[in-house]
mmCIF file of C-alpha atoms in Angstrom:
data_model
loop_
_atom_site.group_PDB
_atom_site.id
_atom_site.type_symbol
_atom_site.label_atom_id
_atom_site.label_comp_id
_atom_site.label_asym_id
_atom_site.label_seq_id
_atom_site.Cartn_x
_atom_site.Cartn_y
_atom_site.Cartn_z
ATOM 1 C CA PHE A 233 10.590 -0.962 23.815
ATOM 2 C CA TRP A 234 8.638 -4.216 24.082
ATOM 3 C CA GLU A 235 6.983 -3.136 27.304
ATOM 4 C CA SER A 236 5.923 0.140 25.683
ATOM 5 C CA LEU A 237 4.482 -1.789 22.739
ATOM 6 C CA LYS A 238 2.374 -3.883 25.102
ATOM 7 C CA GLN A 239 0.849 -0.698 26.480
ATOM 8 C CA LEU A 240 -0.494 0.410 23.096
ATOM 9 C CA PRO A 241 -4.251 -0.106 22.619
ATOM 10 C CA GLN A 242 -5.636 -3.347 21.167
ATOM 11 C CA GLU A 243 -7.087 -1.389 18.255
ATOM 12 C CA TYR A 244 -3.548 -0.359 17.294
ATOM 13 C CA LYS A 245 -2.251 -3.924 17.571
ATOM 14 C CA SER A 246 -5.035 -5.245 15.338
ATOM 15 C CA PHE A 247 -4.362 -2.506 12.791
ATOM 16 C CA LEU A 248 -0.658 -3.295 12.848
ATOM 17 C CA LYS A 249 -1.297 -7.004 12.178
ATOM 18 C CA VAL A 250 -3.485 -6.281 9.158
ATOM 19 C CA SER A 251 -1.026 -3.667 7.906
ATOM 20 C CA LEU A 252 1.830 -6.157 8.201
ATOM 21 C CA LEU A 253 -0.108 -8.686 6.161
ATOM 22 C CA PHE A 254 -0.804 -6.045 3.526
ATOM 23 C CA SER A 255 2.848 -5.012 3.477
ATOM 24 C CA LEU A 256 3.794 -8.480 2.277
ATOM 25 C CA SER A 257 2.043 -7.571 -0.994
ATOM 26 C CA TYR A 258 3.603 -4.114 -1.238
ATOM 27 C CA PHE A 259 6.774 -4.752 -3.189
ATOM 28 C CA SER A 260 9.177 -2.221 -4.672
ATOM 29 C CA PHE A 261 7.852 0.357 -7.143
ATOM 30 C CA ALA A 262 10.593 -0.829 -9.516
ATOM 31 C CA PHE A 263 8.493 -3.915 -10.314
ATOM 32 C CA PHE A 264 5.900 -1.673 -11.970
ATOM 33 C CA ILE A 265 8.565 0.057 -14.027
ATOM 34 C CA VAL A 266 10.172 -3.225 -15.078
ATOM 35 C CA ARG A 267 6.785 -4.664 -16.032
ATOM 36 C CA ALA A 268 6.016 -1.678 -18.247
ATOM 37 C CA SER A 269 9.480 -1.885 -19.826
ATOM 38 C CA ASP A 270 9.164 -5.628 -20.411
ATOM 39 C CA LEU A 271 5.931 -5.068 -22.298
ATOM 40 C CA GLY A 272 7.455 -2.527 -24.673
ATOM 41 C CA VAL A 273 7.079 0.832 -22.962
ATOM 42 C CA THR A 274 10.115 2.876 -23.993
ATOM 43 C CA PRO A 275 12.444 4.360 -21.357
ATOM 44 C CA GLU A 276 11.223 7.849 -22.280
ATOM 45 C CA SER A 277 7.619 6.783 -21.782
ATOM 46 C CA VAL A 278 8.467 5.130 -18.474
ATOM 47 C CA VAL A 279 9.748 8.513 -17.302
ATOM 48 C CA LEU A 280 6.441 10.065 -18.379
ATOM 49 C CA LEU A 281 4.543 7.375 -16.481
ATOM 50 C CA TYR A 282 6.616 8.131 -13.395
ATOM 51 C CA VAL A 283 5.855 11.847 -13.762
ATOM 52 C CA LEU A 284 2.147 11.022 -14.169
ATOM 53 C CA TYR A 285 2.236 8.905 -11.005
ATOM 54 C CA ASN A 286 3.833 11.768 -9.043
ATOM 55 C CA ILE A 287 1.368 14.356 -10.343
ATOM 56 C CA VAL A 288 -1.618 12.178 -9.421
ATOM 57 C CA TYR A 289 -0.088 11.333 -6.043
ATOM 58 C CA ALA A 290 0.414 15.018 -5.242
ATOM 59 C CA ALA A 291 -3.002 16.040 -6.578
ATOM 60 C CA ALA A 292 -4.848 13.250 -4.745
ATOM 61 C CA SER A 293 -3.227 13.682 -1.335
ATOM 62 C CA ILE A 294 -5.425 16.488 -0.028
ATOM 63 C CA PRO A 295 -8.710 15.108 -1.431
ATOM 64 C CA VAL A 296 -7.921 11.662 0.008
ATOM 65 C CA GLY A 297 -7.187 13.241 3.383
ATOM 66 C CA MET A 298 -10.452 15.162 3.211
ATOM 67 C CA LEU A 299 -12.272 11.958 2.286
ATOM 68 C CA SER A 300 -10.802 10.213 5.328
ATOM 69 C CA ASP A 301 -11.987 13.114 7.485
ATOM 70 C CA SER A 302 -15.530 12.811 6.157
ATOM 71 C CA ILE A 303 -16.141 9.043 5.808
ATOM 72 C CA GLY A 304 -13.568 7.769 8.291
ATOM 73 C CA ARG A 305 -9.995 6.608 8.049
ATOM 74 C CA LYS A 306 -10.793 2.894 8.328
ATOM 75 C CA LYS A 307 -12.936 2.960 5.194
ATOM 76 C CA VAL A 308 -10.280 4.818 3.228
ATOM 77 C CA ILE A 309 -7.569 2.400 4.363
ATOM 78 C CA ALA A 310 -9.661 -0.657 3.468
ATOM 79 C CA GLY A 311 -10.431 0.953 0.116
ATOM 80 C CA ALA A 312 -6.753 1.687 -0.460
ATOM 81 C CA PHE A 313 -5.828 -1.953 0.171
ATOM 82 C CA ALA A 314 -8.504 -3.048 -2.326
ATOM 83 C CA LEU A 315 -7.334 -0.425 -4.817
ATOM 84 C CA TYR A 316 -3.785 -1.759 -4.607
ATOM 85 C CA ALA A 317 -5.120 -5.259 -5.309
ATOM 86 C CA LEU A 318 -6.823 -3.912 -8.433
ATOM 87 C CA VAL A 319 -3.616 -2.179 -9.524
ATOM 88 C CA CYS A 320 -1.743 -5.472 -9.185
ATOM 89 C CA VAL A 321 -4.385 -7.305 -11.236
ATOM 90 C CA GLY A 322 -4.085 -4.551 -13.815
ATOM 91 C CA PHE A 323 -0.316 -4.930 -14.021
ATOM 92 C CA ALA A 324 -0.732 -8.698 -14.445
ATOM 93 C CA LEU A 325 -3.055 -8.141 -17.417
ATOM 94 C CA ALA A 326 -1.800 -4.878 -18.953
ATOM 95 C CA SER A 327 -0.465 -4.910 -22.482
ATOM 96 C CA ASP A 328 -0.633 -1.360 -23.800
ATOM 97 C CA TRP A 329 0.808 2.055 -22.914
ATOM 98 C CA ILE A 330 -2.638 3.431 -22.057
ATOM 99 C CA HIS A 331 -3.162 0.573 -19.592
ATOM 100 C CA PHE A 332 0.063 1.488 -17.862
ATOM 101 C CA ALA A 333 -0.836 5.185 -17.827
ATOM 102 C CA LEU A 334 -4.121 4.402 -16.080
ATOM 103 C CA LEU A 335 -2.441 2.000 -13.664
ATOM 104 C CA PHE A 336 0.321 4.447 -12.710
ATOM 105 C CA ALA A 337 -2.348 7.120 -12.118
ATOM 106 C CA VAL A 338 -4.451 4.799 -9.934
ATOM 107 C CA TYR A 339 -1.307 3.733 -8.101
ATOM 108 C CA GLY A 340 -0.726 7.442 -7.335
ATOM 109 C CA ILE A 341 -4.165 7.603 -5.707
ATOM 110 C CA PHE A 342 -3.376 4.492 -3.668
ATOM 111 C CA VAL A 343 -0.067 5.921 -2.446
ATOM 112 C CA ALA A 344 -1.773 9.218 -1.547
ATOM 113 C CA ALA A 345 -4.077 7.250 0.748
ATOM 114 C CA ASP A 346 -1.488 4.824 2.060
ATOM 115 C CA GLU A 347 1.191 7.370 2.906
ATOM 116 C CA SER A 348 -0.990 9.681 4.945
ATOM 117 C CA VAL A 349 -4.217 8.100 6.131
ATOM 118 C CA ASN A 350 -2.554 5.172 7.920
ATOM 119 C CA LYS A 351 -0.429 7.531 9.970
ATOM 120 C CA ALA A 352 -3.380 9.803 10.720
ATOM 121 C CA TYR A 353 -5.335 6.761 11.887
ATOM 122 C CA ILE A 354 -2.495 5.699 14.191
ATOM 123 C CA THR A 355 -2.434 9.202 15.631
ATOM 124 C CA ASP A 356 -6.206 9.015 16.173
ATOM 125 C CA ILE A 357 -6.119 5.708 18.060
ATOM 126 C CA SER A 358 -2.973 6.285 20.117
ATOM 127 C CA GLN A 359 -3.045 8.146 23.357
ATOM 128 C CA GLU A 360 -1.031 11.286 23.761
ATOM 129 C CA GLY A 361 2.472 10.500 24.921
ATOM 130 C CA LYS A 362 2.442 7.170 23.042
ATOM 131 C CA ARG A 363 1.962 8.470 19.475
ATOM 132 C CA GLY A 364 5.659 8.660 18.678
ATOM 133 C CA MET A 365 6.116 5.089 19.848
ATOM 134 C CA ALA A 366 3.078 3.922 17.863
ATOM 135 C CA LEU A 367 4.222 5.642 14.662
ATOM 136 C CA GLY A 368 7.803 4.460 15.088
ATOM 137 C CA ALA A 369 6.770 0.854 15.703
ATOM 138 C CA TYR A 370 4.413 0.980 12.699
ATOM 139 C CA ASN A 371 7.078 2.363 10.362
ATOM 140 C CA THR A 372 9.652 -0.141 11.620
ATOM 141 C CA ALA A 373 7.342 -3.131 11.208
ATOM 142 C CA ILE A 374 6.059 -2.067 7.798
ATOM 143 C CA GLY A 375 9.542 -1.215 6.577
ATOM 144 C CA ALA A 376 10.803 -4.611 7.690
ATOM 145 C CA ALA A 377 8.019 -6.313 5.701
ATOM 146 C CA TYR A 378 8.873 -4.517 2.459
ATOM 147 C CA LEU A 379 12.115 -6.441 1.916
ATOM 148 C CA PRO A 380 10.511 -9.900 2.103
ATOM 149 C CA ALA A 381 7.654 -8.603 -0.076
ATOM 150 C CA SER A 382 10.105 -7.664 -2.820
ATOM 151 C CA VAL A 383 12.126 -10.862 -2.420
ATOM 152 C CA ILE A 384 8.986 -12.991 -2.657
ATOM 153 C CA ALA A 385 7.708 -11.033 -5.661
ATOM 154 C CA GLY A 386 11.078 -11.357 -7.374
ATOM 155 C CA ALA A 387 11.261 -15.097 -6.722
ATOM 156 C CA VAL A 388 7.715 -15.660 -8.002
ATOM 157 C CA TRP A 389 8.441 -13.470 -11.048
ATOM 158 C CA ALA A 390 11.629 -15.413 -11.821
ATOM 159 C CA SER A 391 9.965 -18.795 -11.346
ATOM 160 C CA PHE A 392 6.480 -18.269 -12.774
ATOM 161 C CA GLY A 393 6.494 -14.931 -14.589
ATOM 162 C CA ALA A 394 5.396 -11.395 -13.870
ATOM 163 C CA PRO A 395 1.638 -12.059 -13.987
ATOM 164 C CA ALA A 396 2.015 -14.619 -11.191
ATOM 165 C CA ALA A 397 3.932 -12.150 -9.008
ATOM 166 C CA PHE A 398 1.284 -9.473 -9.486
ATOM 167 C CA ALA A 399 -1.524 -11.992 -8.963
ATOM 168 C CA LEU A 400 0.008 -13.160 -5.683
ATOM 169 C CA ALA A 401 0.304 -9.555 -4.506
ATOM 170 C CA ALA A 402 -3.319 -8.960 -5.517
ATOM 171 C CA VAL A 403 -4.457 -11.970 -3.492
ATOM 172 C CA VAL A 404 -2.542 -10.875 -0.382
ATOM 173 C CA ALA A 405 -3.802 -7.292 -0.752
ATOM 174 C CA SER A 406 -7.380 -8.568 -1.212
ATOM 175 C CA VAL A 407 -7.138 -10.725 1.895
ATOM 176 C CA SER A 408 -5.777 -7.693 3.744
ATOM 177 C CA ALA A 409 -8.643 -5.509 2.517
ATOM 178 C CA PHE A 410 -11.126 -8.171 3.638
ATOM 179 C CA ALA A 411 -9.365 -8.496 7.011
ATOM 180 C CA PHE A 412 -9.522 -4.740 7.402
ATOM 181 C CA PHE A 413 -13.204 -4.800 6.462
ATOM 182 C CA ILE A 414 -13.741 -7.344 9.278
ATOM 183 C CA TYR A 415 -11.633 -5.116 11.529
ATOM 184 C CA LEU A 416 -13.992 -2.219 10.712
ATOM 185 C CA ARG A 417 -16.666 -4.019 12.645
#
């Protein structure tokens, strides 16, 4: 396994490092739901927000994929990282149902980009015969980072409040977007 990883291109390794950094900001979706609930959104409305998120996610997936085909996957990924940072800032500052509706919709656009474009990019930069390894290593590494991301967010939330947890995630996502911007060059 480790020897196969060493054989993957440097471009992949750089992408994986930036993606791992970003993943430390990408905590559980439940934090968004809890935040909305804590600020007075009723359980029924939370369900509507979740439906809205899924509709936007589904509707945005093909256009986001087409965008990545036309302007390049790197730009879409960097934009997605920055968009997630904005969503986190929004959740730190939100106070009204309409704020949450907009944020859940924008989060759906982010997930549409994040779920598909990253994997397409890995496929683009990996040589045939190594793509399965590259995708598997990516999913393993990113999945392993999600648990600490949620633990850190939960600890910050418990110690300093929800806005601090979302602000920290926004900072990490912004640094990741900037690192990816540098990586673009």
